[in-house]
Structure formats: structure tokens, C-alpha cells
PDB file of C-alpha atoms and ligand atoms in Angstrom:
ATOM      1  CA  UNK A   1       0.000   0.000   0.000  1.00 85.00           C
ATOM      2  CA  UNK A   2       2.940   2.291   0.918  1.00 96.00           C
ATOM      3  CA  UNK A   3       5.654   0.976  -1.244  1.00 96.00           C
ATOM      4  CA  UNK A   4       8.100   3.534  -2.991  1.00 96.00           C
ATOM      5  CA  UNK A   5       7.281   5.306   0.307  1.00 98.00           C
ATOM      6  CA  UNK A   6       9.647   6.317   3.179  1.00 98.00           C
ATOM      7  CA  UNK A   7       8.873   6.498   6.307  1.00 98.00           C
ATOM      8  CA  UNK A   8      10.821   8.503   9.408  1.00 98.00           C
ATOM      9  CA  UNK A   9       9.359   7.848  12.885  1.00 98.00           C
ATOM     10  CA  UNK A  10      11.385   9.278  15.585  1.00 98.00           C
ATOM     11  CA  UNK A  11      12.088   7.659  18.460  1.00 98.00           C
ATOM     12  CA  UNK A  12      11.862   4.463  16.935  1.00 98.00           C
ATOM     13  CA  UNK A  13      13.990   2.166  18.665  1.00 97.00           C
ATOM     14  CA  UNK A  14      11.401   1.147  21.735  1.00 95.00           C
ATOM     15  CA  UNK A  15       8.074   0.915  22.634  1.00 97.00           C
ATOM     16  CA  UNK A  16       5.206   3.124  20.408  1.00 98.00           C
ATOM     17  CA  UNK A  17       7.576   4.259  17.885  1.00 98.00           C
ATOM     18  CA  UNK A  18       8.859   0.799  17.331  1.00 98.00           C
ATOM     19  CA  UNK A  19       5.193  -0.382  16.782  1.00 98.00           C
ATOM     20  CA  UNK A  20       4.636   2.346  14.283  1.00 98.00           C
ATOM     21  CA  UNK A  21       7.363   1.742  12.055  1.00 98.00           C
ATOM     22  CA  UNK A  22       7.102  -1.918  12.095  1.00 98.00           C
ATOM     23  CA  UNK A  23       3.500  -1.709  10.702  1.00 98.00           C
ATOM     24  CA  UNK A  24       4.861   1.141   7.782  1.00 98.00           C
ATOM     25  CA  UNK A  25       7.293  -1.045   7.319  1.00 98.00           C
ATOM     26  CA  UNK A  26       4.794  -4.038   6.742  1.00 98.00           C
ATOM     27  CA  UNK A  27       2.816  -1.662   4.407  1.00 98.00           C
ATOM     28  CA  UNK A  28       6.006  -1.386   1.893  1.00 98.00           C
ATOM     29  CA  UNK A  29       7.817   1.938   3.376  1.00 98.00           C
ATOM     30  CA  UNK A  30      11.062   2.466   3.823  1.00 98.00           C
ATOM     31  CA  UNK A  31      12.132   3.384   7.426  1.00 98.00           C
ATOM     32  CA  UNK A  32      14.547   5.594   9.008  1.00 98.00           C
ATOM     33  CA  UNK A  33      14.619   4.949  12.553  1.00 98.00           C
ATOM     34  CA  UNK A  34      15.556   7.467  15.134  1.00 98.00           C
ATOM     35  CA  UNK A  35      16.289   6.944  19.146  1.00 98.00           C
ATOM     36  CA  UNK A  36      18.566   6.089  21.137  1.00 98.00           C
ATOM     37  CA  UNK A  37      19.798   2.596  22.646  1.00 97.00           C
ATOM     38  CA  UNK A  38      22.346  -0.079  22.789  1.00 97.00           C
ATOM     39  CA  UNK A  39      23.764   0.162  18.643  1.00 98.00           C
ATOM     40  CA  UNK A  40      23.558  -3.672  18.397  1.00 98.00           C
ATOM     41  CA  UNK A  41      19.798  -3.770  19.255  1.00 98.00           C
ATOM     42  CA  UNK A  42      19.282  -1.333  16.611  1.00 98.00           C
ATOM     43  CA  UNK A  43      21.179  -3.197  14.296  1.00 98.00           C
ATOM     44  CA  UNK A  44      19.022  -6.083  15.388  1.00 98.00           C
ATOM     45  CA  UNK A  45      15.752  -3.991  14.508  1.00 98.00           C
ATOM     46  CA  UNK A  46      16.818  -2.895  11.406  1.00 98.00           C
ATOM     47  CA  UNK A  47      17.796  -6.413  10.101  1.00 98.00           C
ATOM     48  CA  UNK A  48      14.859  -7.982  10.946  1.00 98.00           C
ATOM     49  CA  UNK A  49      12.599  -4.720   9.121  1.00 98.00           C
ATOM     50  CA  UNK A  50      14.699  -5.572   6.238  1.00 98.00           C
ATOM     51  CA  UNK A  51      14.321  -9.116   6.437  1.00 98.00           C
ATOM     52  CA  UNK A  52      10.617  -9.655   7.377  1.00 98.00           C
ATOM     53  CA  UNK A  53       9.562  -7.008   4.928  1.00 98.00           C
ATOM     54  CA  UNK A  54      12.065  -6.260   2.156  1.00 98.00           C
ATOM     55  CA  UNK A  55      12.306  -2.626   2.600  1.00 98.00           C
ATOM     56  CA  UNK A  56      15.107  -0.356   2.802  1.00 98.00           C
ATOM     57  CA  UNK A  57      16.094   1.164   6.272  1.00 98.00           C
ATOM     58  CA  UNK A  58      18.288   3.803   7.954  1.00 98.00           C
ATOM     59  CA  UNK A  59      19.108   4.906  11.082  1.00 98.00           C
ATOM     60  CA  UNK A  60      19.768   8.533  12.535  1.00 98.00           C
ATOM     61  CA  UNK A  61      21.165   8.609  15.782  1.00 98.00           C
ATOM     62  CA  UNK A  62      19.818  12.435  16.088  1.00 98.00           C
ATOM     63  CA  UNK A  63      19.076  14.035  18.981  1.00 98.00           C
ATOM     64  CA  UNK A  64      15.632  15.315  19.464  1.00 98.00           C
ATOM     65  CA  UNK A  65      16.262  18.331  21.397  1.00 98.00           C
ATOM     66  CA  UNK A  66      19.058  19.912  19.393  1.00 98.00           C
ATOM     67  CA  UNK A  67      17.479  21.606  16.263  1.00 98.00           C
ATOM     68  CA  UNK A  68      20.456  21.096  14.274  1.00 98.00           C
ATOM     69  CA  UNK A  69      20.499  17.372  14.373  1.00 98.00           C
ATOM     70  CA  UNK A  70      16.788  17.302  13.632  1.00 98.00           C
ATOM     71  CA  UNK A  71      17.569  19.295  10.730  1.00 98.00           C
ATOM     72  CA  UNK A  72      20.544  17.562   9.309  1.00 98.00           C
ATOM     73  CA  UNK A  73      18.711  14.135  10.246  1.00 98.00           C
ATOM     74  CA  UNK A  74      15.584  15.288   7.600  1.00 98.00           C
ATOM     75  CA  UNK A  75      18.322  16.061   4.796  1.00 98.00           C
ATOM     76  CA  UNK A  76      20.646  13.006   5.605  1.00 98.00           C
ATOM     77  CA  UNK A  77      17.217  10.488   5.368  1.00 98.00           C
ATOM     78  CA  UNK A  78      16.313  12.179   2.147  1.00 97.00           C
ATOM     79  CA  UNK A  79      19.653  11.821   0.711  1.00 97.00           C
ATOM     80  CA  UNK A  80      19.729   7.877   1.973  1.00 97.00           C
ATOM     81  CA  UNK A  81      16.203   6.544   0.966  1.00 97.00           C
ATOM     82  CA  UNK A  82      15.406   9.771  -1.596  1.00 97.00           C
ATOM     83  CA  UNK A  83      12.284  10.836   0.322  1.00 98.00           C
ATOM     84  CA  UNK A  84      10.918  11.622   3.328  1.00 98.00           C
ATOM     85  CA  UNK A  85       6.712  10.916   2.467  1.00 98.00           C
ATOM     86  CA  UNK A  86       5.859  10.050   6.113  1.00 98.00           C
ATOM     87  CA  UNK A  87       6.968  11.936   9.026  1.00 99.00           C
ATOM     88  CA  UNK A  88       5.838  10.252  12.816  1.00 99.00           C
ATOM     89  CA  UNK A  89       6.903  12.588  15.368  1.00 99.00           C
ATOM     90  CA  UNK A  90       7.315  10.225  18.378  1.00 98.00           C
ATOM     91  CA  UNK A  91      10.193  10.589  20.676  1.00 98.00           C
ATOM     92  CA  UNK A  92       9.150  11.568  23.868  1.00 97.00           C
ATOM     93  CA  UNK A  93      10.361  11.795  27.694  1.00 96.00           C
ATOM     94  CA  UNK A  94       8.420  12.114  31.272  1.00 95.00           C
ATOM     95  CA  UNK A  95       9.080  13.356  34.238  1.00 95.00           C
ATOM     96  CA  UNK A  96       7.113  13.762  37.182  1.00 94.00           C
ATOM     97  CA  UNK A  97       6.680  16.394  40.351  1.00 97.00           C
ATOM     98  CA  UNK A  98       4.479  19.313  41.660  1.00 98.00           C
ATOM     99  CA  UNK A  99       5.249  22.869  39.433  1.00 98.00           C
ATOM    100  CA  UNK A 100       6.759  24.038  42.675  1.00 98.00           C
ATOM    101  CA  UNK A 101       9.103  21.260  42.757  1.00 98.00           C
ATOM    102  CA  UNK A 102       9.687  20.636  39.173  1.00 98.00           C
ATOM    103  CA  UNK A 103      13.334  20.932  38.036  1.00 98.00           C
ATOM    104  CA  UNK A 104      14.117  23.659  35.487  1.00 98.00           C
ATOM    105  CA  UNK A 105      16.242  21.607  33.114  1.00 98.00           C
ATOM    106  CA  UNK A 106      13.560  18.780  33.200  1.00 98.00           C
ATOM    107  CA  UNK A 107      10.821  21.588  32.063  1.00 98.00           C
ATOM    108  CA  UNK A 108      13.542  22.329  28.879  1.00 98.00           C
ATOM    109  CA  UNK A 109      14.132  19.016  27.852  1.00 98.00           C
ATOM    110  CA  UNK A 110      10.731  17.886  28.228  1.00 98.00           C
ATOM    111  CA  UNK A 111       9.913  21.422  26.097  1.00 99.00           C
ATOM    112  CA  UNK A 112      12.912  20.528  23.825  1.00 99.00           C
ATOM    113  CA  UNK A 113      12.054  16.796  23.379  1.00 98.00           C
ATOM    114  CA  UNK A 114       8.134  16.334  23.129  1.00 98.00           C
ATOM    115  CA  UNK A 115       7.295  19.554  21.856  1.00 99.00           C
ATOM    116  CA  UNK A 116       9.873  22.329  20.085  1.00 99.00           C
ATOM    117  CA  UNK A 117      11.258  18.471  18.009  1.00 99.00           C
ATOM    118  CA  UNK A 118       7.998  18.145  16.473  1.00 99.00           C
ATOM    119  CA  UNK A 119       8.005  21.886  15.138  1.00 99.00           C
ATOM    120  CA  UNK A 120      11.624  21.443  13.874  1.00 99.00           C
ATOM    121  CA  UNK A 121      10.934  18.229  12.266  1.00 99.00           C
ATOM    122  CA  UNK A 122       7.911  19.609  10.055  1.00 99.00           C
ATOM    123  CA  UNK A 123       9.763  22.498   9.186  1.00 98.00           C
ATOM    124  CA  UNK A 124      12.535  20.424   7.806  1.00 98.00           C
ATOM    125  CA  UNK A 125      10.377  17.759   5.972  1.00 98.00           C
ATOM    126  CA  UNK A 126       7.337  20.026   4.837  1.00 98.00           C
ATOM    127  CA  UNK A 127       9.632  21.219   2.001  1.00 98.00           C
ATOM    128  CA  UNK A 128       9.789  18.144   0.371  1.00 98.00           C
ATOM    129  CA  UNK A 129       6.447  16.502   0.768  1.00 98.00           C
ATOM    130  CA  UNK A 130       4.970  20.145  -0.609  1.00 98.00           C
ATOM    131  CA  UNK A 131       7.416  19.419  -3.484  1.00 98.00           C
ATOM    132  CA  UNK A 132       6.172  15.947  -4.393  1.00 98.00           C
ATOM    133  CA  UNK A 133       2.810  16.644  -3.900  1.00 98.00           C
ATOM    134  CA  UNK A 134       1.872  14.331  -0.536  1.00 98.00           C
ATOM    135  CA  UNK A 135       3.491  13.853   2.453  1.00 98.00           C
ATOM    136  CA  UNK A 136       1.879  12.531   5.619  1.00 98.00           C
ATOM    137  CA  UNK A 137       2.641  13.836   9.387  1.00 99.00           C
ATOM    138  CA  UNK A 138       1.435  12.348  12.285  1.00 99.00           C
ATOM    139  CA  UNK A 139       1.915  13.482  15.945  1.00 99.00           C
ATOM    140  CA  UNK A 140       2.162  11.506  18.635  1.00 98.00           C
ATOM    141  CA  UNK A 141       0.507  13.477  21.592  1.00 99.00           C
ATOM    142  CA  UNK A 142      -1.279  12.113  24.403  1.00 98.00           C
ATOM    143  CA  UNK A 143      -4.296  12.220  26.323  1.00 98.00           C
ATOM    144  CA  UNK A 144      -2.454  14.789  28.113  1.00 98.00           C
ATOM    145  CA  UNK A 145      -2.926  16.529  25.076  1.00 98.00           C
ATOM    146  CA  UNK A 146      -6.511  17.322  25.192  1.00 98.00           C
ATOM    147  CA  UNK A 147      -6.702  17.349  29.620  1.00 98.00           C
ATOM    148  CA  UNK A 148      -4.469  17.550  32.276  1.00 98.00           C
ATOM    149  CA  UNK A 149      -3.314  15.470  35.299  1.00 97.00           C
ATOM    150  CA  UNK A 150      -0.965  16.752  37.997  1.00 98.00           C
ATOM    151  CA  UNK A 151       2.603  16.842  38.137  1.00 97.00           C
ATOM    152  CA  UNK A 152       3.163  16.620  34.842  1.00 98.00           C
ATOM    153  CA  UNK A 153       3.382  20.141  34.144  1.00 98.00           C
ATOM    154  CA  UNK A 154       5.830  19.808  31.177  1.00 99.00           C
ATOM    155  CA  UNK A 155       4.580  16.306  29.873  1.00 98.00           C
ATOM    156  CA  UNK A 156       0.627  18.216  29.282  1.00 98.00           C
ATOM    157  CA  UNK A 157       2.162  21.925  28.253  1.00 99.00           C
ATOM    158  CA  UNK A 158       4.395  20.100  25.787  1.00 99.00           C
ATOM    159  CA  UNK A 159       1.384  17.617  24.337  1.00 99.00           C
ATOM    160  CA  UNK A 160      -1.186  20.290  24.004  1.00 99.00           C
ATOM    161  CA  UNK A 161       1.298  22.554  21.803  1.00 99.00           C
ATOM    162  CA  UNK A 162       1.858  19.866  19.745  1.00 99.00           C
ATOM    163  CA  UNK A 163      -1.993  19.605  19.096  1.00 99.00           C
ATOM    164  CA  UNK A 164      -1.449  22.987  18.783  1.00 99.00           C
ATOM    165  CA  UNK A 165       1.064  23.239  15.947  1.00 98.00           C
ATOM    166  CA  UNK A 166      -0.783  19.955  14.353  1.00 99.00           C
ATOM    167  CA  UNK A 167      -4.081  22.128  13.317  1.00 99.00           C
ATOM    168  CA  UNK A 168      -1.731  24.910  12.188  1.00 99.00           C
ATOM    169  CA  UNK A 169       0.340  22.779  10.117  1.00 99.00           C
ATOM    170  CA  UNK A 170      -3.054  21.050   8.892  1.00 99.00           C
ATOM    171  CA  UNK A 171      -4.958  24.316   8.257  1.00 98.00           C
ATOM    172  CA  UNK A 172      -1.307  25.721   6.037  1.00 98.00           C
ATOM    173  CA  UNK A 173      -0.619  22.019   4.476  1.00 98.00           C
ATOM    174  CA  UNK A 174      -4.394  22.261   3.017  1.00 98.00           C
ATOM    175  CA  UNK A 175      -4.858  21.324  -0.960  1.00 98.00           C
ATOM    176  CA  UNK A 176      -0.899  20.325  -1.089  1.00 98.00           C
ATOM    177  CA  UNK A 177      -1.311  17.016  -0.718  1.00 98.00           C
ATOM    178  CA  UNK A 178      -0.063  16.825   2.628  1.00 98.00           C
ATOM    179  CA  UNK A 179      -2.351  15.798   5.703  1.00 98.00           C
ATOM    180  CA  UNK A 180      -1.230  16.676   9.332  1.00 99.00           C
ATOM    181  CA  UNK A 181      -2.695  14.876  12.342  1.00 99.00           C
ATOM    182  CA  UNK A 182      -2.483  13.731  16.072  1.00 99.00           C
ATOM    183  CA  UNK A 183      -2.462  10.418  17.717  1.00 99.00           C
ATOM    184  CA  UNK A 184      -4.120  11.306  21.793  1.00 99.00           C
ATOM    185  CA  UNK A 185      -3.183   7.673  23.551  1.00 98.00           C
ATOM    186  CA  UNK A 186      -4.530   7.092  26.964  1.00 98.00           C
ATOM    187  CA  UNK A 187      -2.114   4.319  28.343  1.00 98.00           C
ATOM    188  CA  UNK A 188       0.248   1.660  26.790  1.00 97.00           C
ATOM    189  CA  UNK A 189       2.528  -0.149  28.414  1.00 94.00           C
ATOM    190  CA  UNK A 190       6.017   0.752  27.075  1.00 95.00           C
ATOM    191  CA  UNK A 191       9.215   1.149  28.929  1.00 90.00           C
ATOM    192  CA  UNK A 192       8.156   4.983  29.401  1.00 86.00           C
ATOM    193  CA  UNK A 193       5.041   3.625  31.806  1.00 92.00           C
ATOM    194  CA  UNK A 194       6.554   0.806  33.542  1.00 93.00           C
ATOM    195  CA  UNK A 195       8.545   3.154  34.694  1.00 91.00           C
ATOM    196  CA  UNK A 196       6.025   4.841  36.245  1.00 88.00           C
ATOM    197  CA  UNK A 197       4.041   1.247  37.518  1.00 94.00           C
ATOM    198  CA  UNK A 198       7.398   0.239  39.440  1.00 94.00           C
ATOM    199  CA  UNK A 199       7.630   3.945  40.655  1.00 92.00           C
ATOM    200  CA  UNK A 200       3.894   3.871  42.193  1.00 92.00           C
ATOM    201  CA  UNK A 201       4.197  -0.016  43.695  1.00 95.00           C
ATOM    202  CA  UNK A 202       7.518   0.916  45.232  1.00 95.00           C
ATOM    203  CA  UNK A 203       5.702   3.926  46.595  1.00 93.00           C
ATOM    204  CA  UNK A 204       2.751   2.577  47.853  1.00 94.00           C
ATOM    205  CA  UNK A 205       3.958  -0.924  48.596  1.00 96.00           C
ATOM    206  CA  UNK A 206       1.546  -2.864  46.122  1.00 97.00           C
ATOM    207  CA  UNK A 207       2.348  -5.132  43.572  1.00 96.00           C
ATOM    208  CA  UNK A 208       3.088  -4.214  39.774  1.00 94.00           C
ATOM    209  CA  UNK A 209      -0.140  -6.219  38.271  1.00 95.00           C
ATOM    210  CA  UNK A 210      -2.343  -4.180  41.225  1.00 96.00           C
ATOM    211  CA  UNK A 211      -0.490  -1.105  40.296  1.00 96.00           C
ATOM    212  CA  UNK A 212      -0.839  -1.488  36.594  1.00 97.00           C
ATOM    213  CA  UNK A 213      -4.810  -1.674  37.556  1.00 97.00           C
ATOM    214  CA  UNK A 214      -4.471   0.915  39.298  1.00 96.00           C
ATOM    215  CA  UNK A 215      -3.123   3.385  36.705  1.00 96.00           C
ATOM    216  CA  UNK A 216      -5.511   2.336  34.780  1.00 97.00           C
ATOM    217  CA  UNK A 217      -8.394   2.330  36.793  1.00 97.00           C
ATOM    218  CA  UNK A 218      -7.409   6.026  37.736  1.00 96.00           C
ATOM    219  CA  UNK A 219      -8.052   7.425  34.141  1.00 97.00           C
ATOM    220  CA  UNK A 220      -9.633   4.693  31.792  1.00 98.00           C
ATOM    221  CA  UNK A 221     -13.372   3.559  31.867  1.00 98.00           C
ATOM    222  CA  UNK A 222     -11.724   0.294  29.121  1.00 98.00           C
ATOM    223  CA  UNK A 223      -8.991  -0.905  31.691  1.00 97.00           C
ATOM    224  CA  UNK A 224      -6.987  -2.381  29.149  1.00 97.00           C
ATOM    225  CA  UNK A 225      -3.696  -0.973  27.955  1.00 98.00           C
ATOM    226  CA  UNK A 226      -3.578   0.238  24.186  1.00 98.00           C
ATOM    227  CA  UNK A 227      -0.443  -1.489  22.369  1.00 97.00           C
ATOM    228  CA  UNK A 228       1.774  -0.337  19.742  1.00 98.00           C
ATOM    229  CA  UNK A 229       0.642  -2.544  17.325  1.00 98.00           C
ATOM    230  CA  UNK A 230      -2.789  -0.824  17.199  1.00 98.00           C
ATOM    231  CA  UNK A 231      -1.283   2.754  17.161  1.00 98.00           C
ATOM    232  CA  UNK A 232       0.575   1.200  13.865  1.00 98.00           C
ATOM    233  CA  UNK A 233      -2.537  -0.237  12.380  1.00 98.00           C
ATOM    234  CA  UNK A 234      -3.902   3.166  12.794  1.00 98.00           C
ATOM    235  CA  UNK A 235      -0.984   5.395  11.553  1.00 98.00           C
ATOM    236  CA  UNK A 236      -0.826   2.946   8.666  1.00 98.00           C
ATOM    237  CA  UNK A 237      -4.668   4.358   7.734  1.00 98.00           C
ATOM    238  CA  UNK A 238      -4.052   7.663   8.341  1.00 98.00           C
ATOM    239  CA  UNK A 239      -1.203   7.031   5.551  1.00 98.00           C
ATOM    240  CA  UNK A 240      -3.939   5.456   3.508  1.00 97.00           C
ATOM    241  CA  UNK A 241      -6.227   7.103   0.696  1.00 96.00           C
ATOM    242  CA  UNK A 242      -9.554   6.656   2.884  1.00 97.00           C
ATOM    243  CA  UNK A 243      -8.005   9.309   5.175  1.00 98.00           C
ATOM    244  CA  UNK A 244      -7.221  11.861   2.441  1.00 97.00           C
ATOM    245  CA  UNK A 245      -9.506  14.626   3.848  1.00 98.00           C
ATOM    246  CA  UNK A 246      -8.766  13.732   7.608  1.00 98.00           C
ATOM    247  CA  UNK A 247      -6.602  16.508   8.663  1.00 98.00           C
ATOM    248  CA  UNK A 248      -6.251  18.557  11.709  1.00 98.00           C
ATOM    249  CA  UNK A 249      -7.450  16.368  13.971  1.00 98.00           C
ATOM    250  CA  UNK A 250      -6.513  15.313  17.259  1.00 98.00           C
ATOM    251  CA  UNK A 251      -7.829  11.911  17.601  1.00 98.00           C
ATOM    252  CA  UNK A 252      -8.259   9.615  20.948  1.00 98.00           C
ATOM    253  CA  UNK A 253      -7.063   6.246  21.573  1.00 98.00           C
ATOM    254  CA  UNK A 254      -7.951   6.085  25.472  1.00 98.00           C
ATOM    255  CA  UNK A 255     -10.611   3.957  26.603  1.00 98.00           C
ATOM    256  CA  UNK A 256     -12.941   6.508  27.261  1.00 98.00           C
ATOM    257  CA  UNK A 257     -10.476   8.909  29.297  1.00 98.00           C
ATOM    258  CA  UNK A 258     -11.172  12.160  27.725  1.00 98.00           C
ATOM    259  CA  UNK A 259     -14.891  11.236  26.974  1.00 98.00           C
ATOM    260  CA  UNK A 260     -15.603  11.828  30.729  1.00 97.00           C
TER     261      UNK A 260
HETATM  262  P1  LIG B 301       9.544   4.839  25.161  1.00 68.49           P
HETATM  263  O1  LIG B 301      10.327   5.349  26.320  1.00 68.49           O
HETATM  264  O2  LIG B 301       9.286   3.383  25.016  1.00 68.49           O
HETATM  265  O3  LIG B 301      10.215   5.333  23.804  1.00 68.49           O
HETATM  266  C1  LIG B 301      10.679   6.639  23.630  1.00 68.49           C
HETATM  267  C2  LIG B 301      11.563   6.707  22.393  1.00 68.49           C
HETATM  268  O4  LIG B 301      12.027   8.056  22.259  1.00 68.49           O
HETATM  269  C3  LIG B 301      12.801   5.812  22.475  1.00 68.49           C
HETATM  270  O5  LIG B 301      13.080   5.290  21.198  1.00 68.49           O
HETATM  271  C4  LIG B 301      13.900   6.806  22.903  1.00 68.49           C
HETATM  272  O6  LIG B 301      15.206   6.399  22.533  1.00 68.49           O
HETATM  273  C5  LIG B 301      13.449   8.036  22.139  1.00 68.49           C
HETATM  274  N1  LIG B 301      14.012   9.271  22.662  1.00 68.49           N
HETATM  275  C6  LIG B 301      13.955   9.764  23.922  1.00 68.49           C
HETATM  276  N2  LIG B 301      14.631  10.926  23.990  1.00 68.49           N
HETATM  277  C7  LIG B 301      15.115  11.172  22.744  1.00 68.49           C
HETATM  278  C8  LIG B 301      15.896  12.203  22.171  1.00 68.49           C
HETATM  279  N3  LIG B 301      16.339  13.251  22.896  1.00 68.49           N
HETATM  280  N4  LIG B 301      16.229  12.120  20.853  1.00 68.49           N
HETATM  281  C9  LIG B 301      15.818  11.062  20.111  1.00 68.49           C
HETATM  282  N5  LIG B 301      15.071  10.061  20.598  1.00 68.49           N
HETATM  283  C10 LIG B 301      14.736  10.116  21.896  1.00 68.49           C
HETATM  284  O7  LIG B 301       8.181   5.672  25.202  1.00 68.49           O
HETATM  285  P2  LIG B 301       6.751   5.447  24.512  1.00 68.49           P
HETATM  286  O8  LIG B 301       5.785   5.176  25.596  1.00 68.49           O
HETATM  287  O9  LIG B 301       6.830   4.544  23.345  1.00 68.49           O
HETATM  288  O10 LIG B 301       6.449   6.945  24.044  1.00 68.49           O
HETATM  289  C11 LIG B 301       6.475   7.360  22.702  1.00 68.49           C
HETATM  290  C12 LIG B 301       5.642   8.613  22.554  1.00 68.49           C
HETATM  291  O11 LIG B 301       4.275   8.310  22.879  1.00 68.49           O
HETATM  292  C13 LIG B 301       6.058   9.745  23.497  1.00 68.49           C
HETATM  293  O12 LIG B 301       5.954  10.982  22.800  1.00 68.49           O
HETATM  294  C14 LIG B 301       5.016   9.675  24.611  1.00 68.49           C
HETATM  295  O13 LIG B 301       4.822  10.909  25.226  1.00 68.49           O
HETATM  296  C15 LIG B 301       3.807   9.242  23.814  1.00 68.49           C
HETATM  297  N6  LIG B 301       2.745   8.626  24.634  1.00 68.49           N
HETATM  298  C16 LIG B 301       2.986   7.512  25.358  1.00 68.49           C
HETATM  299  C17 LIG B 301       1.957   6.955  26.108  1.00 68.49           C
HETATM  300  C18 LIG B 301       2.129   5.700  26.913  1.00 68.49           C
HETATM  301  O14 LIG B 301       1.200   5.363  27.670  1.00 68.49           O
HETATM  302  N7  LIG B 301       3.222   4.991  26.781  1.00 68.49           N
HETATM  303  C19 LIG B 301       0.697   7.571  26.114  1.00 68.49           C
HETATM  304  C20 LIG B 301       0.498   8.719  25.372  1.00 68.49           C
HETATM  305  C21 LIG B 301       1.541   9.236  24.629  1.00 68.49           C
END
């Protein structure tokens, strides 16, 4: 469905970003990968994208809060593959604590990371999409994009700005060929939350299957963890020709979490 189409989802080398590019890779695009982690795991992941779907990959060790590698990692994955047609803004951090307590540099790399990337990233790739004609750009945001939860003032400034920029970029990318939207997930379990889990049973001395209920039970009315796999099957459609008009949109996959 996708083939002769390339595919750059950043922070690809764990959890949702992983999920998405596997499933663009199973729909024929090429994929440049983006993240960090140990080089011979990524190595391993590229291999097997190659091997399981005979597609063309490359990797950009880029950092996504320094606007210079974002930049130079858009030209070099153009140069590599020859396009880029799909653009997943993924990578993302967390951190967690009260405004009063919240640590400057965490606030600007949080800022940096999950938000200002995601502006420097279109900029760099909406060149080239325009050029050809159709490009696709989806935005990983969050829940946290559309409400807010406490202590995570950086985590919910950071994922409503980039619903922000994602009608903007929508509303100028109109009649180009080029469709911007947002992904909203409620939970999935990824090395991001289990973090969190472990955090929350260490702190209130429960075990990790009661505290994954818990985190759940605290937001979702569907107590069951999204997976990547879905948010891939659904990034794949948004890709697709029945979502050619879909643009601008900020779209839910929570269990019910915002619809309270
Ligand atoms: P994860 O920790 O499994 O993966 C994060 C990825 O981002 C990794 O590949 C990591 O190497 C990369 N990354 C981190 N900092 C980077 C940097 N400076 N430069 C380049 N890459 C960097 O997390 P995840 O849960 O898969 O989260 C992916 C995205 O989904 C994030 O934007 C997150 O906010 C969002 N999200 C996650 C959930 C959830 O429940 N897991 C819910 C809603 C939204």
C-alpha cells in the first residue's frame, strides 16, 4: 500500500515508535529509525525490518532536542532513501513532580524533546512533501494533550502545543497534498510507563499487576492498555487514501479517558 514510500518515525527504537514503524514497514515503506539505545539492538531492529519485509532502512542517531540534528537528520534520510513521504513525530520523555518542585532543566528538555522536536521536524520535511505533492505527518501526543493530570506540568504543556502546531500545520498544508494529524493515547505499556508502575508499587507498597490496575483504573473507563501494534494499524490508515480529507485532527485512543 505504501511501497516507494519512506517512512521517518522518531524515536523508533522502543516501545510506540517501534510499533509504528514496524506496521509502515509491513505496508512497503522504507524506514529511518531514530532513538537512542544499545547500537547492536538497533542493528538487530533494522535487520529484521529488512528481512521480514524487504524494505530499505536507515538509522539517525539524532538528537531530538538539538534543532540542528533534527535538521541535518531530515536532509541526511532524504539523501539515503530519496524521500521523506511520512513523518511520525514520536520521541518523547516524562518526568514527574508538583510545578513548585519541578526541576528547570527537566521543564527544557521535556519542552525541547516532546514539543519544540515536532516543530523542527515539520519544518525540515514540509519542504519536500509540498514538493512531491503528498506527504503525511502524524503526531504523537497524548491524552495529556486534550486534559491535564498533575505533576506533569511539562509532559501536558508540551502535548497540548503539539496539538497545537498539528491544526496549524493542517490548516497551512491544506490542498498540497499533505495531511497533518495527532495520535491522543490514553495508556500503553512501554518502557516509558513501567517506569512509572514500578515507581507507584515501590511507593505505595503494592504489587506491579495491582499497580498497573491501578493506573488504569485512575483514568480509563476500558482498563486495558492500548499497544503499539494498534497505534501502527492506525498510523498505517491515516497514511492510507480513505483518510485523504482527515486533517487537523486530534484523535483519541484512550478507553474513554477524555470522553468523561
Ligand atoms: P519509550 O520510552 O518506550 O520510547 C521513547 C523513544 O524516544 C525511544 O526510542 C527513545 O530512545 C526516544 N528518545 C527519547 N529521547 C530522545 C531524544 N532526545 N532524541 C531522540 N530520541 C529520543 O516511550 P513510549 O511510551 O513509546 O512513548 C512514545 C511517545 O508516545 C512519546 O511521545 C510519549 O509521550 C507518547 N505517549 C505515550 C503513552 C504511553 O502510555 N506509553 C501515552 C500517550 C503518549
Amino acid at each position: 500500500m505504501l511501497k516507494g514510500k519512506n517512512a521517518l518515525v522518531t524515536g523508533s527504537t522502543s516501545g510506540i515508535g517501534l510499533g509504528i514503524a514496524t506496521a509502515l514497514a509491513e505496508a512497503g515503506c522504507g524506514i529511518i529509525l531514530n532513538g537512542f539505545g544499545d547500537p547492536a539492538e538497533i542493528e538487530r531492529i533494522s535487520t529484521d525490518l529488512q528481512g521480514r519485509f524487504g524494505i530499505k532502512t536507515h538509522y539517525s542517531g539524532a538528537d531530538m532536542s538539538k534543532p540542528a540534528e533534527i535538521r541535518t537528520m531530515i536532509a541526511e534520510a532524504e539523501a539515503a532513501l530519496g524521500s521523506v513521504d511520512v513523518l511520525v513525530n514520536n520521541a518523547g520523555i516524562q518526568f514527574t513532580a508538583s510545578i513548585d518542585e519541578f526541576p528547570d532543566d527537566k521543564w527544557d528538555a521535556i519542552i525541547a524533546i516532546n514539543m519544540s522536536a515536532t516543530f523542527h521536524a515539520m519544518k525540515a520535511a514540509l519542504p519536500g512533501m509540498k514538493s512531491r505533492g503528498w506527504g503525511r505527518i502524524i503526531n504523537i501526543a497524548s491524552a495529556h494533550g486534550l486534559v491535564a493530570s498533575p505533576n506533569k506540568v511539562a509532559y501536558v504543556a508540551a502535548k497540548h502545543g503539539v496539538v497545537g502546531m498539528t491544526k496549524v500545520a493542517a490548516i497551512e498544508a491544506a490542498n498540497t497534498g499533505v495531511t497533518v494529524n495527532a495520535i491522543c493515547p490514553g495508556w500503553v505499556l512501554t518502557p516509558l510507563v513501567e517506569k512509572q508502575i514500578a515507581a507507584n508499587a515501590k511507593q505505595s507498597g503494592i504489587s506491579e499487576e495491582q499497580a498497573k490496575h491501578d493506573l488504569l483504573a485512575e483514568k480509563q473507563p476500558l482498563l486495558e492498555f492500548t499497544t503499539p501494534a494498534h497505534l501502527g494499524a492506525l498510523a498505517v490508515f491515516l497514511c492510507g487514501d480513505a483518510a485523504a480529507t482527515m486533517t487537523g485532527i486530534a484523535l483519541p485512543v484512550d478507553g474513554a479517558w477524555t470522553a468523561q
